[in-house]
XYZ file of C-alpha atoms in Angstrom:
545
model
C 26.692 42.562 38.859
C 23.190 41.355 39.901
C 22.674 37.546 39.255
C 19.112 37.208 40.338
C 17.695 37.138 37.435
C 19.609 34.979 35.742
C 19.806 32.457 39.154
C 15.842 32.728 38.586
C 15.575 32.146 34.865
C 18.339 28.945 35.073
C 17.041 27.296 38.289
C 16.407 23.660 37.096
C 13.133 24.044 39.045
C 11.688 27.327 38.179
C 13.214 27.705 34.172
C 10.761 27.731 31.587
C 10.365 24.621 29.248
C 9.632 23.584 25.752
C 9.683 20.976 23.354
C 9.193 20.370 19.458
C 7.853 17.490 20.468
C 4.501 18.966 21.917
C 3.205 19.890 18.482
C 2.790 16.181 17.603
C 1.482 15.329 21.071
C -1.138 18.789 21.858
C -2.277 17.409 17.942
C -3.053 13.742 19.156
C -4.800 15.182 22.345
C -6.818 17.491 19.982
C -7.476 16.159 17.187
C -6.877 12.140 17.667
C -9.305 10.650 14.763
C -8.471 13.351 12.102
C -5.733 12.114 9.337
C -2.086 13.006 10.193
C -0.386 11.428 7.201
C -0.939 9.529 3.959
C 1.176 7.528 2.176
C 0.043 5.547 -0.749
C -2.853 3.752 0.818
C -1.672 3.960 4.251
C -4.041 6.439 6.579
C -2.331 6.976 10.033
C -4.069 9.580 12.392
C -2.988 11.559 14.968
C -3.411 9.353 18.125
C -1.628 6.268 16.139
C 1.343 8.454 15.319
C 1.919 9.954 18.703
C 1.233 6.371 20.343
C 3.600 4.663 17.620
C 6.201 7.794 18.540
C 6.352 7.181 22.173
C 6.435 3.744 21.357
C 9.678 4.245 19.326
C 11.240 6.786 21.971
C 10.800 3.733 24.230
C 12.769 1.794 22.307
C 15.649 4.244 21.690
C 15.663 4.979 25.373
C 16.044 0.983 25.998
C 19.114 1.417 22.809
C 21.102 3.759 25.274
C 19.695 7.683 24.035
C 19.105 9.965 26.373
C 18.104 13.627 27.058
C 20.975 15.392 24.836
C 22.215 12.841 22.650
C 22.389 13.233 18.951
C 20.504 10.794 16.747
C 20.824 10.926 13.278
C 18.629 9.663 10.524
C 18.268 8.889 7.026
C 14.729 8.054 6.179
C 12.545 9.107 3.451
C 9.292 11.036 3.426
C 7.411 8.311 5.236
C 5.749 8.028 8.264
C 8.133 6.833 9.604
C 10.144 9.601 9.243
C 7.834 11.569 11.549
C 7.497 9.079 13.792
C 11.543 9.097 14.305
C 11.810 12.961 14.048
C 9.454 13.009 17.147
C 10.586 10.236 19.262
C 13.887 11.194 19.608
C 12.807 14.779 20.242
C 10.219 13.454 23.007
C 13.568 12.137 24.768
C 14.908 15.228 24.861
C 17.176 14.621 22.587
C 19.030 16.413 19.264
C 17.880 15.250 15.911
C 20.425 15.084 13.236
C 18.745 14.557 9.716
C 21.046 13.275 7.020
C 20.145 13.730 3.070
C 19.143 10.822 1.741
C 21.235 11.092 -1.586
C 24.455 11.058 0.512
C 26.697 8.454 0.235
C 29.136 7.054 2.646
C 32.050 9.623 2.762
C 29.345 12.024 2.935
C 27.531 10.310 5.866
C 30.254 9.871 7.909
C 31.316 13.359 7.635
C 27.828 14.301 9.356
C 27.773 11.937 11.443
C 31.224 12.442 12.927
C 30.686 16.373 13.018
C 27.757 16.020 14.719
C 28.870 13.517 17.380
C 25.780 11.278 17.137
C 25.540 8.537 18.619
C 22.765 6.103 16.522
C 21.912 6.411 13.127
C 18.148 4.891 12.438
C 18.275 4.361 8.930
C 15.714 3.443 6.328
C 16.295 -0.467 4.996
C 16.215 0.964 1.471
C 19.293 3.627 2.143
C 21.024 1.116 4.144
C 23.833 0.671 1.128
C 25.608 4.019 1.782
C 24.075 4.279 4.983
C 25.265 1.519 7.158
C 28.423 1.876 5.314
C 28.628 5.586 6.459
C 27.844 4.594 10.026
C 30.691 1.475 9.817
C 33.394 4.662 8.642
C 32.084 6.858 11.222
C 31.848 3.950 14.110
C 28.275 4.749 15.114
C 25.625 1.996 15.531
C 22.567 1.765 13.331
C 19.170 0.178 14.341
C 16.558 0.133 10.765
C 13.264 1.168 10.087
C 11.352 -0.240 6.685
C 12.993 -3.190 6.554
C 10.525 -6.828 6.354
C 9.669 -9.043 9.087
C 11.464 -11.494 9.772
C 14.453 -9.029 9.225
C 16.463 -10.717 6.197
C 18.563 -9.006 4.005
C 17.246 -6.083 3.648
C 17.845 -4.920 7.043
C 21.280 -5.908 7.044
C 21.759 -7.768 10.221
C 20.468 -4.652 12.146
C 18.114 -4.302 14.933
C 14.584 -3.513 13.885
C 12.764 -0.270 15.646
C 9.614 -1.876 15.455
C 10.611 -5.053 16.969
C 12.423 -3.281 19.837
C 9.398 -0.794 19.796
C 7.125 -3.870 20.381
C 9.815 -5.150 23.354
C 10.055 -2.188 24.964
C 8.780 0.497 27.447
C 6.939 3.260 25.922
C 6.989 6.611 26.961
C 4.528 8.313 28.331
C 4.810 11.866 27.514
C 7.744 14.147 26.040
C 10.648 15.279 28.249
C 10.851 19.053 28.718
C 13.778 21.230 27.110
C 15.100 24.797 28.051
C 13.901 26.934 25.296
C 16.792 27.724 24.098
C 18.139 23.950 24.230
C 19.805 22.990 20.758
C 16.209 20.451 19.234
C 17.691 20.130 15.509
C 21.257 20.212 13.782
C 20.816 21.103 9.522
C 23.541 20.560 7.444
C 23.783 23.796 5.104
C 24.335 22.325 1.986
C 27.963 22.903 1.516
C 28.227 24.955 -1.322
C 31.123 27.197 -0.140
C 32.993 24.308 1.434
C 32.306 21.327 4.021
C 28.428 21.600 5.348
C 28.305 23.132 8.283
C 25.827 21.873 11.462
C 23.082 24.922 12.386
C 21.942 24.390 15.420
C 18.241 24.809 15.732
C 16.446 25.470 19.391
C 13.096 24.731 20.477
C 12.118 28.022 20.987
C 13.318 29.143 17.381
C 11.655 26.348 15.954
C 8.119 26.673 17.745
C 7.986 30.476 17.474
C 8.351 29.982 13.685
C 5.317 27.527 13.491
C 3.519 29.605 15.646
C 4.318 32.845 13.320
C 3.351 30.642 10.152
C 0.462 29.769 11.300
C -1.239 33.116 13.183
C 0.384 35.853 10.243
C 1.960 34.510 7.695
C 0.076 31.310 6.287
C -3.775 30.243 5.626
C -3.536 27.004 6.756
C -6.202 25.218 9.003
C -7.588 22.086 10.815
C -8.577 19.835 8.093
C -5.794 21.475 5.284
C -4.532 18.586 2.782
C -0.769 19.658 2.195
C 1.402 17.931 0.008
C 4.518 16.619 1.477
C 6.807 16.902 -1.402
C 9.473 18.746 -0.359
C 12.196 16.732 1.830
C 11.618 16.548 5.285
C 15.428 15.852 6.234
C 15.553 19.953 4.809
C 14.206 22.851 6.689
C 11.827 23.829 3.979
C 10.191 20.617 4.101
C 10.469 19.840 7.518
C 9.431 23.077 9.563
C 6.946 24.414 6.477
C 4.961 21.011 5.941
C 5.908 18.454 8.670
C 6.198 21.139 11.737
C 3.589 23.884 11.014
C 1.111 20.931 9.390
C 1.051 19.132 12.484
C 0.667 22.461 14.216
C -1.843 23.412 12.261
C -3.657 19.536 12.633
C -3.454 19.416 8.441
C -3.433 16.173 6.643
C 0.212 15.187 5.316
C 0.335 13.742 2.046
C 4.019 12.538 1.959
C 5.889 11.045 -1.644
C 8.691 9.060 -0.733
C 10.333 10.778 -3.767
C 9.288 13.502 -5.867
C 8.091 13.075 -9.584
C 5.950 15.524 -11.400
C 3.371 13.138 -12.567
C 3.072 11.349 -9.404
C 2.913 14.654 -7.382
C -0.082 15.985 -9.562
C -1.779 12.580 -9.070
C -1.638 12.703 -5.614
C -2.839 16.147 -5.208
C -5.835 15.330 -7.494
C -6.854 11.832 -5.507
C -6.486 13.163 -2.567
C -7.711 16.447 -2.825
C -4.648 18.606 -1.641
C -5.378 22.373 -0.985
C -2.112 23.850 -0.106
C 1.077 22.703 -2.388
C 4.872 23.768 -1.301
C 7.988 23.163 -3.108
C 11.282 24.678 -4.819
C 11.613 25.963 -8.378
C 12.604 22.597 -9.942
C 8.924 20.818 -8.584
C 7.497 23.525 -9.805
C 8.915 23.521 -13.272
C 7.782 19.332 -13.318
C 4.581 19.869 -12.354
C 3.866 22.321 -15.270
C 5.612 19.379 -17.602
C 3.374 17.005 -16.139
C 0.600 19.246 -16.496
C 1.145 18.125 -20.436
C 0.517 14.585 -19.908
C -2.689 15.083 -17.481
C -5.819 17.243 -17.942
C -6.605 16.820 -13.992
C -6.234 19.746 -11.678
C -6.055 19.797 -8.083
C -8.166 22.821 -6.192
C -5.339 24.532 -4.572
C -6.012 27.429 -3.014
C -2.534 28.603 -3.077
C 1.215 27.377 -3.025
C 4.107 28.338 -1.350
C 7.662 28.564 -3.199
C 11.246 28.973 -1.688
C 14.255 27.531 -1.507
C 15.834 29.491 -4.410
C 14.396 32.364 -6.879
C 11.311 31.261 -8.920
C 11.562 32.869 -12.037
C 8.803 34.977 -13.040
C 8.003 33.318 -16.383
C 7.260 29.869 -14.324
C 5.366 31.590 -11.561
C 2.824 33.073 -14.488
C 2.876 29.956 -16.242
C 1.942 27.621 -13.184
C -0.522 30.578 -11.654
C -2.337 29.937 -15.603
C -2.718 26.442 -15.376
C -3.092 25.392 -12.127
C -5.430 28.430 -11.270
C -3.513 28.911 -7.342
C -1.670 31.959 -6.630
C 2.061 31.631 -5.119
C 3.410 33.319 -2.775
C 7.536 33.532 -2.342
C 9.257 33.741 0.734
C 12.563 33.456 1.705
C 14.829 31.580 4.413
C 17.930 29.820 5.307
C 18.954 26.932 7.200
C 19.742 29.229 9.758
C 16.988 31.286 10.426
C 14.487 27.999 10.621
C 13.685 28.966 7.606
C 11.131 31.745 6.946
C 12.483 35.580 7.675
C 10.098 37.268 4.279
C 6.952 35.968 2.933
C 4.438 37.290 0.511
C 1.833 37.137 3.503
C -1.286 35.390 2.263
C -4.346 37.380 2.637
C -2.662 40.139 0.542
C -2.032 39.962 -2.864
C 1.510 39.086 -3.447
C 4.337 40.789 -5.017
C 5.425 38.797 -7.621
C 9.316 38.908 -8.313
C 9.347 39.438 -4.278
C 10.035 37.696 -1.396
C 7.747 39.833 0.668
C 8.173 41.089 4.151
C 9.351 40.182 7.118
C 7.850 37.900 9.141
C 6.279 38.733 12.875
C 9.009 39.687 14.996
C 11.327 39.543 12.710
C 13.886 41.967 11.267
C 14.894 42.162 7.664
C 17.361 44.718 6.634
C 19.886 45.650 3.323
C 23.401 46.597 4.735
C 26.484 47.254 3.294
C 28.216 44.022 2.192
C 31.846 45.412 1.873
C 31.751 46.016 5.823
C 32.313 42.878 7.850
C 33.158 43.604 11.377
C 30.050 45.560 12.150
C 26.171 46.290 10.365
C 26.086 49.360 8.705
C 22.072 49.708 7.191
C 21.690 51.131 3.499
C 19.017 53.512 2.409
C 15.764 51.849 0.862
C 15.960 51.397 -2.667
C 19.977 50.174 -2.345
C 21.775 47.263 -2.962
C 23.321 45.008 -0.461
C 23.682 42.403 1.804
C 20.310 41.197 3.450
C 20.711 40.690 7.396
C 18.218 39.282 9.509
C 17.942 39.283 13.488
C 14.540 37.872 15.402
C 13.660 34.971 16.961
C 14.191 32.286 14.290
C 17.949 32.645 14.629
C 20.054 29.194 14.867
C 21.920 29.049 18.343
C 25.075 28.622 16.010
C 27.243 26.677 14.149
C 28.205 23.029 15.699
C 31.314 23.600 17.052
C 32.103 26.411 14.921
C 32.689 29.659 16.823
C 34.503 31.670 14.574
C 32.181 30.868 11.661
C 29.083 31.545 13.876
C 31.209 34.872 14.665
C 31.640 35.457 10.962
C 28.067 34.995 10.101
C 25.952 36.610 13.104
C 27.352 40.455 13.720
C 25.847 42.919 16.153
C 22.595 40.283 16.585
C 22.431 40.023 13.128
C 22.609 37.101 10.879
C 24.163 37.753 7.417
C 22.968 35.917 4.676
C 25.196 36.228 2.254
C 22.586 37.354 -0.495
C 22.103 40.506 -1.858
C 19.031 42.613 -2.503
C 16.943 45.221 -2.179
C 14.306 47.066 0.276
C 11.263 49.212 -1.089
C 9.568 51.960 0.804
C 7.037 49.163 1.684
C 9.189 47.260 2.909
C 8.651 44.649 0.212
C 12.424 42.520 -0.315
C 13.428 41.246 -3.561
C 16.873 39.249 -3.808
C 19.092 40.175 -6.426
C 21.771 37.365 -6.025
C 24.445 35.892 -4.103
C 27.386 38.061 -3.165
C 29.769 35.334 -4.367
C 27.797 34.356 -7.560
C 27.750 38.338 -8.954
C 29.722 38.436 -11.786
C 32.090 41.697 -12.189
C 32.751 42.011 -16.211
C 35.027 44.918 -17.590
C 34.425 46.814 -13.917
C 30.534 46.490 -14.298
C 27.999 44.606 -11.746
C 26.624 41.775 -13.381
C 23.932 40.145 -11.423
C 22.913 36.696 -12.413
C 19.683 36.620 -11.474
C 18.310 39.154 -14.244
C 19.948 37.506 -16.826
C 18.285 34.142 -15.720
C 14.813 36.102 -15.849
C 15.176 36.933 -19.404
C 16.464 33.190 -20.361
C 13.088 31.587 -18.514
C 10.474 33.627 -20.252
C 12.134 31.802 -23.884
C 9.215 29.501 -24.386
C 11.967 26.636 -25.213
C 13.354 27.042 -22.035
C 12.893 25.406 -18.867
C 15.891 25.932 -16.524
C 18.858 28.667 -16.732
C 21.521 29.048 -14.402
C 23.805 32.446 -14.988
C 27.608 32.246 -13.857
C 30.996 33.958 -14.428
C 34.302 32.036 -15.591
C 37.645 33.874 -14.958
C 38.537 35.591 -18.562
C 41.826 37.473 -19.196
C 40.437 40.357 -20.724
C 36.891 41.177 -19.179
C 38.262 39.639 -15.302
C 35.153 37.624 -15.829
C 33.010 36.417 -18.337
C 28.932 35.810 -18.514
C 27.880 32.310 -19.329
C 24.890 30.590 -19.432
C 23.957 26.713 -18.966
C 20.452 25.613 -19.421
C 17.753 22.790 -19.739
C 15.356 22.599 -22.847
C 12.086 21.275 -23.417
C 11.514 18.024 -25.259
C 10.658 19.555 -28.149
C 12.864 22.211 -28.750
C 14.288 24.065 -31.859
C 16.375 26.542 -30.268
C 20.039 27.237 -30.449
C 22.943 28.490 -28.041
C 23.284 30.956 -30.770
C 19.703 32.036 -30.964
C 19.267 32.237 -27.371
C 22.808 33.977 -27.010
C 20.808 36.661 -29.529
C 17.651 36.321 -27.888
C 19.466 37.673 -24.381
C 21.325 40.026 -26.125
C 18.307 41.716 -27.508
C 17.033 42.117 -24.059
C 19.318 43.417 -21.567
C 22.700 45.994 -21.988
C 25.399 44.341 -23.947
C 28.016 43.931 -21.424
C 25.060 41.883 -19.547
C 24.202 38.756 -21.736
C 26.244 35.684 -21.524
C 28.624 35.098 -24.494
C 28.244 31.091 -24.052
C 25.759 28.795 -23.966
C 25.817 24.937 -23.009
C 22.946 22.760 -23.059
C 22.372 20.516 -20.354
C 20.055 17.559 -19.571
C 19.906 18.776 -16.101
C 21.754 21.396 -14.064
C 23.262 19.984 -10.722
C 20.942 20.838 -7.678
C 22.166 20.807 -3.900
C 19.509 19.056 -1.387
C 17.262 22.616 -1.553
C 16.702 22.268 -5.262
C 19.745 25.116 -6.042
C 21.591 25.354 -8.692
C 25.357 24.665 -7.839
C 26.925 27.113 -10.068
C 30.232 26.591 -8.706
C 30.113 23.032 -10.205
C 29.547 24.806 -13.567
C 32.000 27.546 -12.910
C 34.733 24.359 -12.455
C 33.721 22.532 -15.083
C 33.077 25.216 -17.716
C 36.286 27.333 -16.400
C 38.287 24.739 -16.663
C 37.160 24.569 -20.339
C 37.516 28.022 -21.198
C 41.166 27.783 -19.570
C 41.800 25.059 -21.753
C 40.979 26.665 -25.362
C 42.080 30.353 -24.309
C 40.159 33.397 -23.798
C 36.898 33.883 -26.404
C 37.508 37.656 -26.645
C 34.432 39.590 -26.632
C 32.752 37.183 -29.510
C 29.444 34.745 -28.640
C 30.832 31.288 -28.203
C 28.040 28.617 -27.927
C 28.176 24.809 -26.918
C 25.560 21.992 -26.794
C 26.655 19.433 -24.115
């Protein structure tokens, strides 16, 4: 076998390099007056954030990190949170962001499978965070918390005391490409979360392919930093490709409808991004406050956007949206409605630039095996966005990347244009008296109801049917409608062995850190009710909860 190549390409003196960190530090060489963030009042531009994030790397190098250690941390969308993200990155080192709703069993569990070694943790989240940390035996230094550090820090070390103390760096260490920059916790909804591993390269080529094909986003942008920056959405979409781009961040701390369309209207935000659920508060707040931003156009992912809220946002906020689609895995963007073409609603577009977005058969595991356009199946992706793999997980990576691709797990549909529309999960499809039920249409028809606002579609095991249809949703205020009338109003719209023959009203519908539905909390907890009173035979039975 010849070796010279791959003596050339792993020589520590010849390989090529990269680092996340660069698009924070080529922004502050390029742009160093122009605004990199906003929070509240607080203006920070590009030169102060880079000099603030070497200062910070200085101080977690003096705290022991080094080129390959894993740093986790639990901070809010702040400033701070970039100024973390990128320090530990400039040290070469493996960023581990942890959800800030977690609490402590949940925080240890991270930060034990990940093997970090430091958790820098917001003052505000130390409660479950320090606590998680104590469990998991890994250190904690704060950020956030008041000078002289009192209570609220909790006896920890302050960053921006040891910032002040200590060594700054003066540039960003260099990575192999291919060098593990982020681990993501998938959000656990078949089981315990598991730790993708994100590389440089993945992570840079997917700016870079944002920013040249895919977006319209510019020097100067104002973006909304809504979404969570500890998720991929958030963090590569808005943080990463923003910075890239040298956009102005406007980061809330935490989501709220009202305060998100106030902020977009002070400070004049072009480009919004966010999942379903921010989109379905911003057209409530849109009640309470005649202002409009002047968005040229908003992104949506995460999960499926029904159509009824896409037309209703596109009427009153005047901005078209464009869907894509991604996972944790594939850092995140594989389709996108493209803007500069008119978008597809009801689609998740094409694939991105060098990327590869097929349907193939989902019933085959040990090998791809491509379906015909126009089929349903499994989408599988392959390109350069892929994770390097699961932490620690070979057979699972195994399991989930076959013959180069990555399987997502969702199924769907390819056009002759190559246009993708997702259809639903392969585990959430519903099989009822032998016939394909998929969720997702059945949720279309329960959104356009005017007194509806969220619907999530699931099966319950039933000992007739093998499964029956039910539905949980989330009014409006003011509603007048009934389980029973919207039980009829489904019926009336889709075949009869399709409409869901229960429905429970919710005040909310439990979300996982993307802003997805977790049906299979609603397939325990309604189940377990329909186990309890027997099989409801082929009759409508209807619930307000």
């Amino acid at each position: 076998m010849d070796t010279t190549h791959q003596q050339a390409t792993t020589s520590p003196t010849t390989r090529a390099t990269a680092s996340v960190a660069a698009i924070l530090a080529e922004s502050a060489a390029r742009f160093p007056d122009d605004v990199a963030v906003v929070v509240g009042d607080q203006r920070t531009t590009y030169a102060e954030l880079w000099s603030e994030t070497l200062a910070y790397a200085g101080a977690l190098r003096a705290r022991g990190v080094t080129a390959g250690a894993r740093v986790a941390m639990l901070i809010p969308n702040v400033t701070d949170f970039a100024r973390v993200y990128y320090a530990v990155l400039a040290l070469g080192a493996v960023v581990v962001p942890v959800h800030a709703l977690l609490k402590r069993r949940e925080i240890e569990y991270v930060l034990r499978d990940s093997g970090a070694s430091l958790l820098v943790c917001a003052a505000p989240l130390l409660a479950e965070g320090a606590a998680g940390a104590a469990l998991a035996d890994v250190d904690v230094v704060t950020v956030l918390a008041p000078e002289p550090d009192g209570a609220a820090g909790g006896g920890h070390d302050r960053l921006e005391a040891l910032a002040a103390s200590s060594e700054p760096l003066t540039t960003y260490t260099p990575r192999h490409p291919f060098d593990t920059a982020t681990i993501l916790y998938t959000s656990g909804t078949t089981g315990h979360p598991k730790g993708a591993e994100g590389s440089h390269f993945a992570l840079l080529e997917q700016v870079n392919t944002n920013l040249l094909t895919t977006f319209d986003m510019r020097r100067g942008d104002v973006l909304l930093g809504a979404l969570p920056l500890f998720h991929t959405f958030g963090q590569t979409c808005t943080m990463n490709t923003g910075f890239r781009a040298g956009a102005t961040i406007v980061m809330l701390p935490k989501f709220d409808g009202d305060a998100a369309l106030t902020a977009m209207v002070d400070h004049g935000c072009e480009i919004f991004m966010g999942v379903p659920t921010m989109y379905i508060a911003l057209l409530d707040a849109a009640t309470r406050n005649e202002a409009r931003p002047h968005l040229r156009y908003a992104i949506s992912g995460g999960a499926s956007l029904p159509l009824a809220v896409l037309e209703r946002f596109q009427a009153v906020y005047d901005a078209p949206i464009h869907e894509g689609y991604g996972l944790t895995e594939t850092s995140p963007v594989a389709t996108f409605n493209h803007v500069g073409r008119p978008p597809h609603p009801g689609t998740i577009g094409t694939p991105v630039w060098g990327v590869d977005v097929e349907i193939a058969d989902p019933a085959t595991a040990d090998t791809i095996v491509l379906l015909p356009h126009g089929e349903i199946g499994e989408l599988v992706i392959r390109g350069h966005n892929l994770m390097n793999g699961y932490l620690d997980r070979p057979e699972d990576t195994a399991h989930a990347i076959v013959d180069g691709w990555f399987r997502t797990g969702d199924l769907g549909t390819k056009d002759d244009e190559g246009y993708l529309t997702i259809v639903d999960r392969t585990k959430d499809m519903i099989i009822r008296n032998g016939y394909n039920v998929y969720p997702r249409q059945v949720e279309e028809v329960l959104a356009a109801h005017p007194d509806v606002t969220m619907a999530a579609v699931f099966g319950v095991p039933h000992a007739v049917h093998g499964q029956e249809i039910e539905a949980a949703v989330v009014l409006r205020a003011d509603a007048t409608v009934t389980p029973d009338e919207l039980v009829a109003f489904v019926a009336g719209e889709i075949a009869a062995y399709k409409y869901p023959r229960a429905v429970h009203v919710l005040d909310a519908l439990p979300l996982g850190p993307s802003g997805k539905v977790l049906k299979r909390e609603l397939v325990e907890r309604f189940g377990a009710e329909r186990e309890t009173v027997g099989p409801a035979g082929i009759e409508p039975t209807t619930s307000t909860v």
